[in-house]
Amino acid sequence: MYTLRIIVILLFLLPGFPGIGQERYDLDSLKQIFYSTPSRQNDLELLRAISYGSMAPDSIVKFSDLLIKASLESSNRYFLMKGNHKRGVAWQRKGEYDKALEDLFKAAELADAMDSISSLGNTYIEIANVYSESDNSTLAFSYYNRGIEALRRGGDSLAVGLTLYNFGDDLYESGKLDSALLVTRQARTIFKKYKRSDYEAYSLGNLGRIYARQGQMDRAEGLLNRAIDTLEQYEDYIAITDFAGTLAEVALERGDTLAAIRFAERSLEAAENFQLKEDLKNAHLQLSQLYESVGDSEEALKHYKQFVRFKDNLENVEAYRNMANLRTDYELAKKQNEVDLLNEQRKNQQIIVVASIIALGLILLLALGLYRRNKFIGRTKKIIEKEKNRSELLLLNILPQETALELKEKGRVAAKRFESATILFTDFKNFTHYAENLSPEELVKSVDFYFSEFDRIVEKFGLEKIKTVGDAYMCASGVPFPSEDHAERVVAAACEMLDFVNDAKNLTSEVETRFDIRIGINTGPVVAGVVGSKKFAYDIWGDAVNIASRMETTSENGKINISENTYQLIKEKFQCSFRGEIPVKHKGMMKMYFVDCMKDPASWLQNEMQLSGK
């Protein structure tokens, strides 16, 4: 949610403070220095420390303004970047997204000019958060990817964890619960590695919110309570706003409305302490609905009025003011017309009345026309947006996300060379024989039975499916995102594919035929890109691909055949049998190995889903 994303980034920007309580103590001391020592009121480091240590948005804006002013006077680009970044975060918390983007883009330009990779990555993440808050998921995903790439180049894995957490929060808000669950777990793994219990509490809370939306209420309640207990130790009541609100939903689902009201009131109290407009709006709406359900109409109406007030304030403050001014002008003009009418002669009154009626009729007709036109435009926009989202989802199903974004932005995709990737090919034994004797429907169902499970395994291990040709299945790792453990991922996926094929033989079916399978794997440099101008296809080329295909054709049924290149990368984790040197078409004699088993499966289960290469 809005509050959670900002607080995590805020905590990241304060690495020097061991805890929230200590942070408050240091902040109070810094403010005392500022107010008691006029000579230090233009001290850039002091202003930066106060603005970054403050929790209240108004206080952040105040000291960020002073930091920006002092930085401009001293021509210090570093502190100017820090001031713009922090003020952008504050505007975001206040719900003023146009101001937030203006400041954050200034900070990004300065970070880029100074070649500060880490600062640039952090700023991109904040820009992504703003776009996410304003429901622009396309730009949000684009800047999340840019931020992650920059932070990885900077070598800051903790920052990557925070970014993954934010990305998971955005996926949760978009309704992509399975993806949100996966990414949030990755963030938690990184936080546990760094022993950051405060960060881990945020992950636990978000996992609880995801489980609550999935209907797993017992699991959700336990995680949310653990998160709140930890955050109370850090006096971090902002995050409790969201977690308490979700606990209210869990209590309501169980039929305990009074407990739901207590949690919702707790959420409102935390939001009021920091004047978080978005959370105040949500808390008042939740309380209005809860009080209405228990028959307390007075309290329900009171909270609903507050909900409307914050909703209007967030959505259209300026428009509301303009409307109020227009109405005031209209009332004044009306009174003046009444005075003028009293001074007119009696014979002109009828003409004025008739003219007023005609004018009113025209205004009503115009208003009706505008109303109907706006409704038509609104329906049309919804249809266009629905089709746009549908097209984007179709494109993402065909191409990797980074490739799809590049195609949308530039109209083409540049081919990229990857120095090390691992390619996997599979093939079914005697498929041609079965294809000649099975009906088309039976053949398609049989192939789909295997390939659907292969797709699930590929997604589980973070591989990239390249294509299927007849009964051949091709996937790879290390593209389109380089990774260090690409060979291990592919071999582990191949083992699971082989286990599935073997297990399937014991499942009788009248509509699906069972096959034996050969698997071949090779590692080496490849070139990846998009081919075609109408029906796009993401593909990879290179000698490494050809050798992987040869590994499959020289494999045996029920075996995983790997090359020497792949063996050198996975031999520490997998038990293999040397086959000797075997002749390969156009390649001569090549060393080959059969993969027997994984040496330490428990170790892999603990690390298999880390996004170390994505």
XYZ file of C-alpha atoms in Angstrom:
614
model
C 0.000 0.000 0.000
C 0.845 3.664 -0.189
C 2.084 4.002 3.388
C 4.076 0.776 3.398
C 6.063 1.565 0.272
C 7.078 4.988 1.554
C 8.060 3.834 4.995
C 10.326 1.082 3.703
C 12.180 3.473 1.428
C 12.330 5.999 4.265
C 13.930 3.422 6.548
C 16.392 2.491 3.813
C 17.492 6.070 3.540
C 18.380 6.086 7.256
C 20.931 3.254 7.517
C 22.798 4.963 10.281
C 19.977 4.687 12.823
C 19.745 1.364 14.658
C 16.073 1.705 15.559
C 13.091 3.989 15.527
C 13.413 4.981 19.156
C 17.071 5.879 18.716
C 16.192 7.722 15.504
C 13.694 9.949 17.357
C 16.282 10.720 19.983
C 18.825 11.718 17.323
C 16.235 13.767 15.435
C 15.278 15.737 18.536
C 18.948 16.429 19.227
C 19.523 17.616 15.650
C 16.527 19.950 15.771
C 17.788 21.370 19.068
C 21.112 22.171 17.387
C 19.295 23.790 14.438
C 17.090 26.077 16.535
C 19.699 26.966 19.138
C 22.618 27.603 16.772
C 21.770 30.189 14.062
C 25.211 29.804 12.505
C 24.387 26.213 11.598
C 20.973 26.810 10.052
C 22.546 26.651 6.586
C 24.604 23.547 7.439
C 23.878 21.149 4.546
C 24.614 17.942 6.446
C 22.490 19.041 9.416
C 19.534 19.939 7.151
C 19.858 16.634 5.299
C 19.924 14.639 8.534
C 16.810 16.404 9.892
C 14.803 16.099 6.668
C 15.702 12.425 6.278
C 15.040 11.704 9.942
C 11.585 13.319 10.074
C 8.464 11.189 9.789
C 5.761 13.883 9.381
C 5.387 15.003 5.719
C 5.045 18.715 6.564
C 8.252 18.645 8.572
C 10.043 16.866 5.721
C 8.882 19.521 3.224
C 9.996 22.331 5.511
C 13.554 21.091 6.035
C 13.899 19.822 2.456
C 13.032 23.349 1.245
C 15.786 24.749 3.451
C 18.237 22.089 2.207
C 17.442 22.870 -1.460
C 17.812 26.613 -0.902
C 21.157 26.225 0.907
C 22.425 23.775 -1.751
C 21.604 26.197 -4.569
C 23.397 29.011 -2.754
C 26.516 26.876 -2.321
C 26.203 25.138 -5.749
C 26.337 21.703 -4.113
C 24.758 19.190 -6.501
C 24.900 16.250 -4.083
C 22.811 17.871 -1.368
C 20.536 19.448 -3.998
C 19.805 15.924 -5.248
C 19.134 14.741 -1.688
C 16.787 17.657 -1.025
C 14.747 17.105 -4.199
C 14.572 13.357 -3.548
C 13.341 13.749 0.012
C 10.842 16.488 -0.825
C 9.461 14.298 -3.625
C 8.916 11.495 -1.082
C 7.077 13.915 1.206
C 4.787 15.152 -1.601
C 4.024 11.530 -2.422
C 2.977 10.840 1.171
C 0.726 13.893 1.049
C -0.923 12.604 -2.135
C 0.328 15.477 -4.351
C 1.745 13.341 -7.140
C 2.483 16.066 -9.704
C 4.787 17.845 -7.249
C 6.332 14.503 -6.231
C 7.229 13.605 -9.827
C 8.652 17.063 -10.517
C 11.067 16.808 -7.578
C 11.970 13.156 -8.148
C 12.805 13.651 -11.827
C 15.080 16.555 -10.837
C 16.788 14.239 -8.339
C 17.175 11.542 -11.022
C 18.791 14.013 -13.440
C 21.278 15.099 -10.787
C 22.090 11.495 -9.779
C 22.635 10.551 -13.422
C 24.852 13.589 -14.012
C 26.970 12.677 -10.980
C 27.039 8.992 -12.022
C 25.623 8.010 -8.629
C 24.193 4.596 -9.532
C 22.765 3.828 -6.084
C 21.007 7.208 -5.768
C 19.645 6.887 -9.300
C 18.248 3.436 -8.502
C 16.574 4.690 -5.304
C 15.020 7.621 -7.162
C 13.704 5.387 -9.948
C 12.004 3.242 -7.304
C 10.319 6.299 -5.770
C 9.142 7.400 -9.244
C 7.717 3.906 -9.751
C 5.891 4.216 -6.419
C 4.283 7.499 -7.507
C 3.142 6.025 -10.834
C 1.777 3.028 -8.956
C -0.179 5.285 -6.595
C -1.694 7.112 -9.601
C -2.733 3.745 -11.199
C -0.238 3.921 -14.090
C 0.976 0.327 -13.837
C 2.873 0.370 -17.148
C 5.187 3.219 -16.130
C 5.397 1.857 -12.585
C 6.700 -1.530 -13.804
C 9.084 0.235 -16.202
C 10.700 2.313 -13.443
C 10.773 -0.614 -11.001
C 12.819 -2.530 -13.577
C 15.138 0.459 -14.113
C 15.581 0.871 -10.374
C 16.350 -2.817 -9.801
C 18.875 -2.795 -12.649
C 20.641 0.287 -11.250
C 20.720 -1.084 -7.687
C 22.148 -4.388 -8.885
C 24.858 -2.539 -10.778
C 25.595 -0.677 -7.555
C 25.971 -3.992 -5.723
C 23.427 -3.178 -3.001
C 21.483 -6.403 -2.371
C 19.608 -4.924 0.612
C 18.294 -2.183 -1.641
C 17.234 -4.871 -4.118
C 15.321 -6.537 -1.295
C 13.521 -3.287 -0.465
C 12.720 -2.809 -4.127
C 11.343 -6.333 -4.427
C 9.210 -5.615 -1.375
C 7.788 -2.482 -3.017
C 7.221 -4.348 -6.264
C 5.362 -7.077 -4.376
C 3.206 -4.436 -2.691
C 2.325 -3.013 -6.104
C 1.456 -6.479 -7.433
C -0.799 -6.965 -4.397
C -2.650 -3.723 -5.122
C -3.014 -4.822 -8.774
C -4.669 -8.082 -7.676
C -1.779 -10.314 -8.834
C -1.687 -12.230 -5.563
C 0.441 -15.237 -6.602
C 3.152 -12.989 -8.025
C 2.926 -10.676 -4.996
C 3.359 -13.688 -2.677
C 6.442 -14.898 -4.544
C 8.182 -11.501 -4.700
C 7.384 -10.627 -1.054
C 8.904 -13.925 0.061
C 12.084 -13.054 -1.836
C 12.262 -9.697 -0.043
C 11.779 -11.400 3.324
C 14.613 -13.859 2.544
C 16.992 -10.955 1.914
C 15.866 -9.135 5.094
C 16.442 -12.264 7.168
C 19.910 -12.578 5.676
C 20.711 -9.040 6.891
C 18.960 -9.723 10.242
C 16.638 -6.728 9.779
C 13.661 -7.687 11.924
C 11.963 -4.326 11.240
C 12.091 -4.875 7.476
C 11.031 -8.491 7.921
C 8.008 -7.304 9.923
C 6.853 -5.327 6.884
C 7.161 -8.482 4.777
C 5.225 -10.518 7.338
C 2.469 -7.911 7.386
C 2.180 -7.863 3.620
C 2.150 -11.666 3.482
C -0.704 -11.526 5.972
C -2.620 -9.095 3.763
C -2.100 -11.374 0.737
C -3.291 -14.467 2.628
C -6.319 -12.520 3.891
C -7.333 -11.657 0.337
C -6.842 -15.326 -0.628
C -9.218 -16.366 2.168
C -6.580 -17.955 4.436
C -7.727 -16.049 7.517
C -5.943 -18.041 10.274
C -2.615 -17.742 8.498
C -3.219 -14.051 7.781
C -4.111 -13.221 11.386
C -0.979 -14.867 12.763
C 1.367 -13.035 10.403
C -0.333 -9.659 10.901
C -0.134 -9.933 14.697
C 3.563 -10.898 14.502
C 4.229 -7.882 12.281
C 2.375 -5.481 14.576
C 4.119 -6.828 17.709
C 7.538 -6.276 16.109
C 6.744 -2.808 14.746
C 5.393 -1.664 18.112
C 8.861 -2.351 19.530
C 10.234 0.115 16.972
C 7.349 2.563 17.632
C 6.593 2.410 13.896
C 2.865 3.141 14.066
C 2.525 4.229 10.444
C 2.692 0.664 9.127
C 0.255 -0.470 11.809
C -2.351 1.688 10.034
C -2.520 -0.793 7.159
C -2.019 -3.986 9.124
C -4.708 -3.110 11.690
C -7.098 -2.313 8.838
C -6.548 -5.785 7.391
C -7.063 -7.379 10.825
C -10.408 -5.578 10.917
C -11.321 -7.272 7.642
C -10.262 -10.671 9.045
C -12.378 -10.139 12.191
C -15.372 -9.100 10.078
C -14.974 -12.206 7.913
C -15.249 -14.284 11.096
C -18.378 -12.423 12.186
C -16.745 -10.539 15.086
C -17.875 -7.021 14.160
C -16.900 -5.456 17.502
C -13.325 -6.695 17.144
C -13.322 -5.382 13.591
C -14.351 -1.931 14.864
C -11.535 -1.973 17.466
C -8.933 -2.764 14.810
C -10.349 -0.142 12.431
C -10.268 2.514 15.188
C -6.639 1.575 15.848
C -5.881 2.014 12.155
C -7.581 5.441 12.137
C -5.649 6.572 15.218
C -2.298 5.747 13.611
C -3.302 7.521 10.381
C -4.378 10.645 12.300
C -1.020 10.829 14.094
C 0.769 11.361 10.789
C -2.106 12.912 8.764
C -1.886 10.282 6.019
C -4.740 11.331 3.762
C -5.074 8.104 1.796
C -5.142 5.974 4.958
C -7.510 8.398 6.688
C -9.920 8.089 3.783
C -9.784 4.260 3.863
C -10.103 4.047 7.657
C -13.163 6.335 7.754
C -14.867 4.349 4.989
C -14.169 1.061 6.784
C -15.547 2.416 10.089
C -18.621 3.840 8.337
C -19.445 0.415 6.913
C -18.784 -1.364 10.216
C -20.943 0.999 12.288
C -23.699 0.751 9.691
C -23.613 -3.057 9.993
C -24.226 -2.849 13.795
C -27.017 -0.296 13.422
C -25.135 2.752 14.740
C -26.270 5.162 12.014
C -24.950 8.266 13.773
C -21.360 7.015 13.937
C -21.643 5.574 10.426
C -22.737 8.942 9.036
C -19.985 10.797 10.909
C -17.268 8.572 9.461
C -18.811 8.592 5.997
C -18.723 12.410 5.954
C -15.038 12.271 6.851
C -14.473 9.706 4.095
C -16.103 12.000 1.529
C -14.062 14.957 2.774
C -10.730 13.171 2.370
C -11.812 11.580 -0.903
C -12.679 14.957 -2.410
C -9.502 16.465 -0.988
C -7.359 13.789 -2.627
C -9.122 13.618 -5.974
C -9.967 17.168 -6.868
C -8.994 19.817 -4.354
C -8.260 22.505 -6.908
C -11.362 21.743 -8.951
C -13.479 21.954 -5.814
C -12.092 25.403 -5.033
C -12.768 26.611 -8.565
C -16.328 25.318 -8.385
C -16.835 27.113 -5.087
C -15.566 30.363 -6.610
C -17.829 29.958 -9.625
C -20.817 29.350 -7.399
C -20.004 32.459 -5.348
C -19.720 34.553 -8.508
C -23.017 33.162 -9.738
C -24.784 34.023 -6.474
C -23.405 37.577 -6.502
C -24.447 38.058 -10.115
C -27.915 36.764 -9.322
C -28.342 39.264 -6.453
C -27.140 42.098 -8.661
C -29.643 41.122 -11.341
C -32.425 41.240 -8.776
C -31.406 44.792 -7.804
C -31.284 45.819 -11.459
C -34.692 44.301 -12.088
C -36.227 46.394 -9.305
C -34.971 49.550 -11.081
C -36.383 48.511 -14.424
C -39.696 49.727 -15.586
C -42.704 47.440 -15.168
C -43.147 47.053 -18.906
C -39.706 45.348 -19.214
C -40.322 42.744 -16.504
C -42.174 40.342 -18.760
C -39.412 40.506 -21.382
C -36.773 39.795 -18.757
C -38.730 36.868 -17.333
C -39.211 35.365 -20.792
C -35.542 35.878 -21.626
C -34.512 34.278 -18.331
C -36.703 31.268 -18.982
C -35.240 30.848 -22.469
C -31.714 31.215 -21.151
C -32.384 28.706 -18.385
C -33.814 26.284 -20.910
C -30.722 26.628 -23.089
C -28.461 26.118 -20.093
C -30.372 22.991 -19.094
C -30.159 21.649 -22.633
C -26.448 22.414 -22.731
C -25.926 20.805 -19.329
C -27.853 17.706 -20.409
C -25.809 17.484 -23.599
C -22.532 17.820 -21.705
C -23.652 15.242 -19.163
C -24.522 12.701 -21.858
C -21.304 13.469 -23.717
C -19.220 12.963 -20.575
C -20.948 9.636 -19.889
C -20.217 8.535 -23.451
C -16.576 9.610 -23.149
C -16.300 7.777 -19.834
C -17.678 4.536 -21.300
C -15.393 4.878 -24.316
C -12.330 5.419 -22.114
C -13.160 2.312 -20.093
C -13.474 0.241 -23.268
C -10.189 1.608 -24.626
C -8.407 1.035 -21.306
C -9.772 -2.516 -21.105
C -8.563 -3.321 -24.610
C -5.207 -1.670 -23.906
C -4.702 -3.781 -20.783
C -5.768 -6.867 -22.712
C -3.230 -6.118 -25.447
C -0.472 -5.560 -22.876
C -1.246 -8.869 -21.173
C -1.172 -10.676 -24.521
C 2.182 -9.067 -25.355
C 3.638 -10.089 -21.968
C 2.478 -13.674 -22.588
C 4.467 -13.707 -25.854
C 7.604 -11.765 -24.884
C 9.645 -11.251 -21.682
C 8.561 -8.145 -19.763
C 11.744 -6.160 -20.437
C 11.551 -7.008 -24.169
C 7.847 -6.103 -24.334
C 8.503 -2.707 -22.713
C 11.348 -1.995 -25.152
C 9.103 -2.946 -28.090
C 6.336 -0.624 -26.850
C 8.688 2.299 -26.216
C 10.888 2.067 -29.343
C 8.819 0.039 -31.819
C 11.661 -2.456 -32.176
C 13.915 -4.646 -30.028
C 17.685 -4.615 -30.318
C 19.390 -8.007 -30.310
C 21.494 -8.643 -27.181
C 24.452 -10.944 -26.592
C 24.632 -12.949 -23.372
C 28.052 -14.375 -22.562
C 26.716 -17.301 -20.566
C 23.281 -18.933 -20.748
C 22.024 -22.495 -20.362
C 19.665 -24.054 -22.918
C 17.412 -27.103 -22.470
C 15.772 -29.267 -25.173
C 13.307 -32.147 -24.640
C 11.954 -34.705 -27.084
C 9.436 -37.559 -26.756
C 10.410 -41.124 -27.780
C 8.571 -42.530 -30.833
C 6.404 -39.403 -31.076
C 6.099 -39.731 -34.877
C 4.715 -43.255 -34.478
C 2.091 -42.097 -31.957
C 1.206 -39.072 -34.096
C 0.340 -41.374 -37.013
C -1.934 -43.575 -34.910
C -3.684 -41.034 -32.640
C -6.549 -38.720 -33.512
C -5.660 -34.980 -33.622
C -7.663 -34.373 -30.426
C -5.891 -37.154 -28.491
C -2.486 -36.020 -29.743
C -3.049 -32.398 -28.705
C -4.362 -33.407 -25.252
C -1.354 -35.670 -24.688
C 1.206 -33.010 -25.638
C -0.660 -30.358 -23.633
C -0.649 -32.648 -20.579
C 3.172 -32.613 -20.551
C 3.866 -29.093 -21.820
C 1.475 -27.473 -19.321
C 3.427 -29.040 -16.460
C 6.725 -28.073 -18.130
C 5.475 -24.456 -18.249
C 4.754 -24.570 -14.518
C 8.224 -25.957 -13.755
C 9.876 -23.326 -15.984
C 8.041 -20.542 -14.136
C 8.890 -22.078 -10.746
C 12.629 -22.027 -11.431
C 12.619 -18.615 -13.112
C 13.498 -19.855 -16.597
C 12.443 -18.336 -19.921
C 10.340 -20.511 -22.221
C 11.573 -19.992 -25.792
C 9.296 -22.104 -27.966
C 7.793 -25.510 -28.768
C 8.122 -27.192 -32.151
C 5.970 -30.314 -32.457
C 7.007 -32.511 -29.552
C 10.194 -30.519 -28.832
C 10.246 -28.122 -25.865
C 12.950 -25.436 -25.536
C 13.710 -23.142 -22.596
C 16.726 -21.256 -21.241
C 18.120 -19.434 -18.222
C 20.410 -16.422 -18.210
C 18.204 -14.592 -20.714
C 16.778 -11.971 -20.831
C 18.277 -11.328 -17.346
C 21.836 -12.560 -16.693
C 22.217 -14.730 -13.593
C 25.017 -16.578 -11.864
C 23.120 -19.839 -11.195
C 21.490 -20.303 -14.600
C 22.970 -23.768 -15.133
C 21.836 -25.004 -11.703
C 18.301 -23.715 -12.326
C 18.016 -25.462 -15.689
C 19.371 -28.796 -14.423
C 17.067 -28.683 -11.377
C 14.114 -27.969 -13.670
C 15.144 -30.857 -15.942
C 15.205 -33.225 -12.945
C 11.684 -32.172 -11.996
C 10.487 -32.582 -15.618
C 11.941 -36.088 -15.736
C 10.325 -36.983 -12.391
C 6.975 -35.770 -13.711
C 7.284 -37.853 -16.894
C 8.175 -40.964 -14.852
C 5.329 -40.391 -12.374
C 2.864 -39.848 -15.222
C 3.428 -43.411 -16.427
C 1.649 -44.644 -13.292
C -1.427 -42.495 -14.007
C -3.825 -44.219 -16.375
C -5.834 -42.010 -18.711
C -8.231 -42.667 -21.573
C -7.627 -39.327 -23.261
C -3.865 -38.900 -22.928
C -0.968 -41.042 -24.163
C 2.124 -41.499 -22.008
C 5.619 -40.949 -23.475
C 9.272 -41.475 -22.597
C 11.490 -38.411 -22.829
C 15.068 -37.413 -23.673
C 16.582 -34.194 -22.294
C 19.692 -32.378 -23.454
C 21.402 -29.324 -21.884
C 24.353 -27.097 -22.877
C 25.840 -23.821 -21.630
C 27.495 -21.074 -23.670
C 27.137 -17.619 -25.247
C 23.932 -16.794 -27.155
C 22.305 -13.895 -28.981
C 18.657 -13.111 -28.099
C 16.103 -10.951 -29.836
C 12.679 -10.651 -31.424
C 12.044 -11.923 -34.953
C 9.118 -11.090 -37.204
C 7.208 -7.908 -37.943
C 3.641 -9.116 -37.361
C 3.608 -12.179 -35.130
C 6.465 -11.447 -32.760
C 8.601 -14.273 -31.386
C 11.426 -14.111 -28.838
C 14.229 -16.470 -29.814
C 17.919 -17.227 -29.144
C 20.705 -18.207 -31.534
C 24.275 -19.388 -31.368
C 26.490 -22.438 -31.404
C 25.529 -23.124 -27.777
C 21.907 -23.648 -28.915
C 22.971 -26.114 -31.618
C 25.086 -28.083 -29.137
C 22.151 -28.223 -26.672
C 20.039 -29.738 -29.451
C 22.808 -32.306 -30.125
C 22.886 -33.147 -26.394
C 19.194 -34.039 -26.644
C 19.540 -36.184 -29.786
C 22.493 -38.113 -28.294
C 20.731 -38.601 -24.937
C 18.880 -41.767 -23.927
C 15.256 -42.296 -22.908
C 14.657 -41.217 -19.328
C 18.073 -39.505 -19.125
C 19.379 -35.939 -18.833
C 22.453 -35.532 -21.051
C 24.680 -32.495 -20.407
C 27.796 -31.092 -22.028
C 31.203 -30.505 -20.450
C 30.438 -26.756 -20.239
C 27.310 -27.368 -18.156
C 28.954 -30.061 -16.023
C 31.709 -27.705 -14.853
C 29.043 -25.290 -13.540
C 26.806 -27.799 -11.708
C 29.153 -30.548 -10.561
C 29.264 -29.220 -6.969
C 25.496 -29.635 -6.513
C 24.565 -32.550 -8.779
C 25.831 -36.135 -8.980
C 26.733 -36.972 -12.601
C 28.029 -39.993 -14.534
C 30.689 -39.504 -17.206
C 29.637 -41.070 -20.526
C 32.960 -40.569 -22.254
C 33.603 -38.779 -25.507
C 30.791 -39.290 -28.024
C 30.767 -38.222 -31.681
C 28.505 -35.244 -32.442
C 27.434 -34.220 -35.910
C 29.586 -31.343 -37.228
C 31.325 -31.085 -33.803
C 33.518 -34.144 -33.558
C 34.051 -35.908 -30.246
C 32.499 -34.220 -27.185
C 32.523 -35.138 -23.504
C 29.050 -35.882 -22.117
C 27.517 -36.658 -18.715
C 24.251 -38.085 -17.416
C 22.761 -36.232 -14.428
C 21.988 -38.797 -11.709
C 20.679 -36.778 -8.789
C 21.065 -33.665 -6.660
C 23.711 -33.925 -3.951
C 21.896 -31.843 -1.326
C 18.180 -31.314 -2.171
C 17.492 -29.575 1.168
C 20.061 -26.881 0.356
C 18.430 -26.229 -3.009
C 14.932 -25.995 -1.502
C 16.124 -23.179 0.743
C 17.562 -21.150 -2.113
C 15.787 -22.192 -5.321
C 13.354 -19.265 -5.388
C 15.752 -16.436 -4.657
C 15.683 -13.936 -7.514
C 19.433 -13.696 -7.604
C 19.476 -13.598 -11.344
C 16.261 -11.806 -12.164
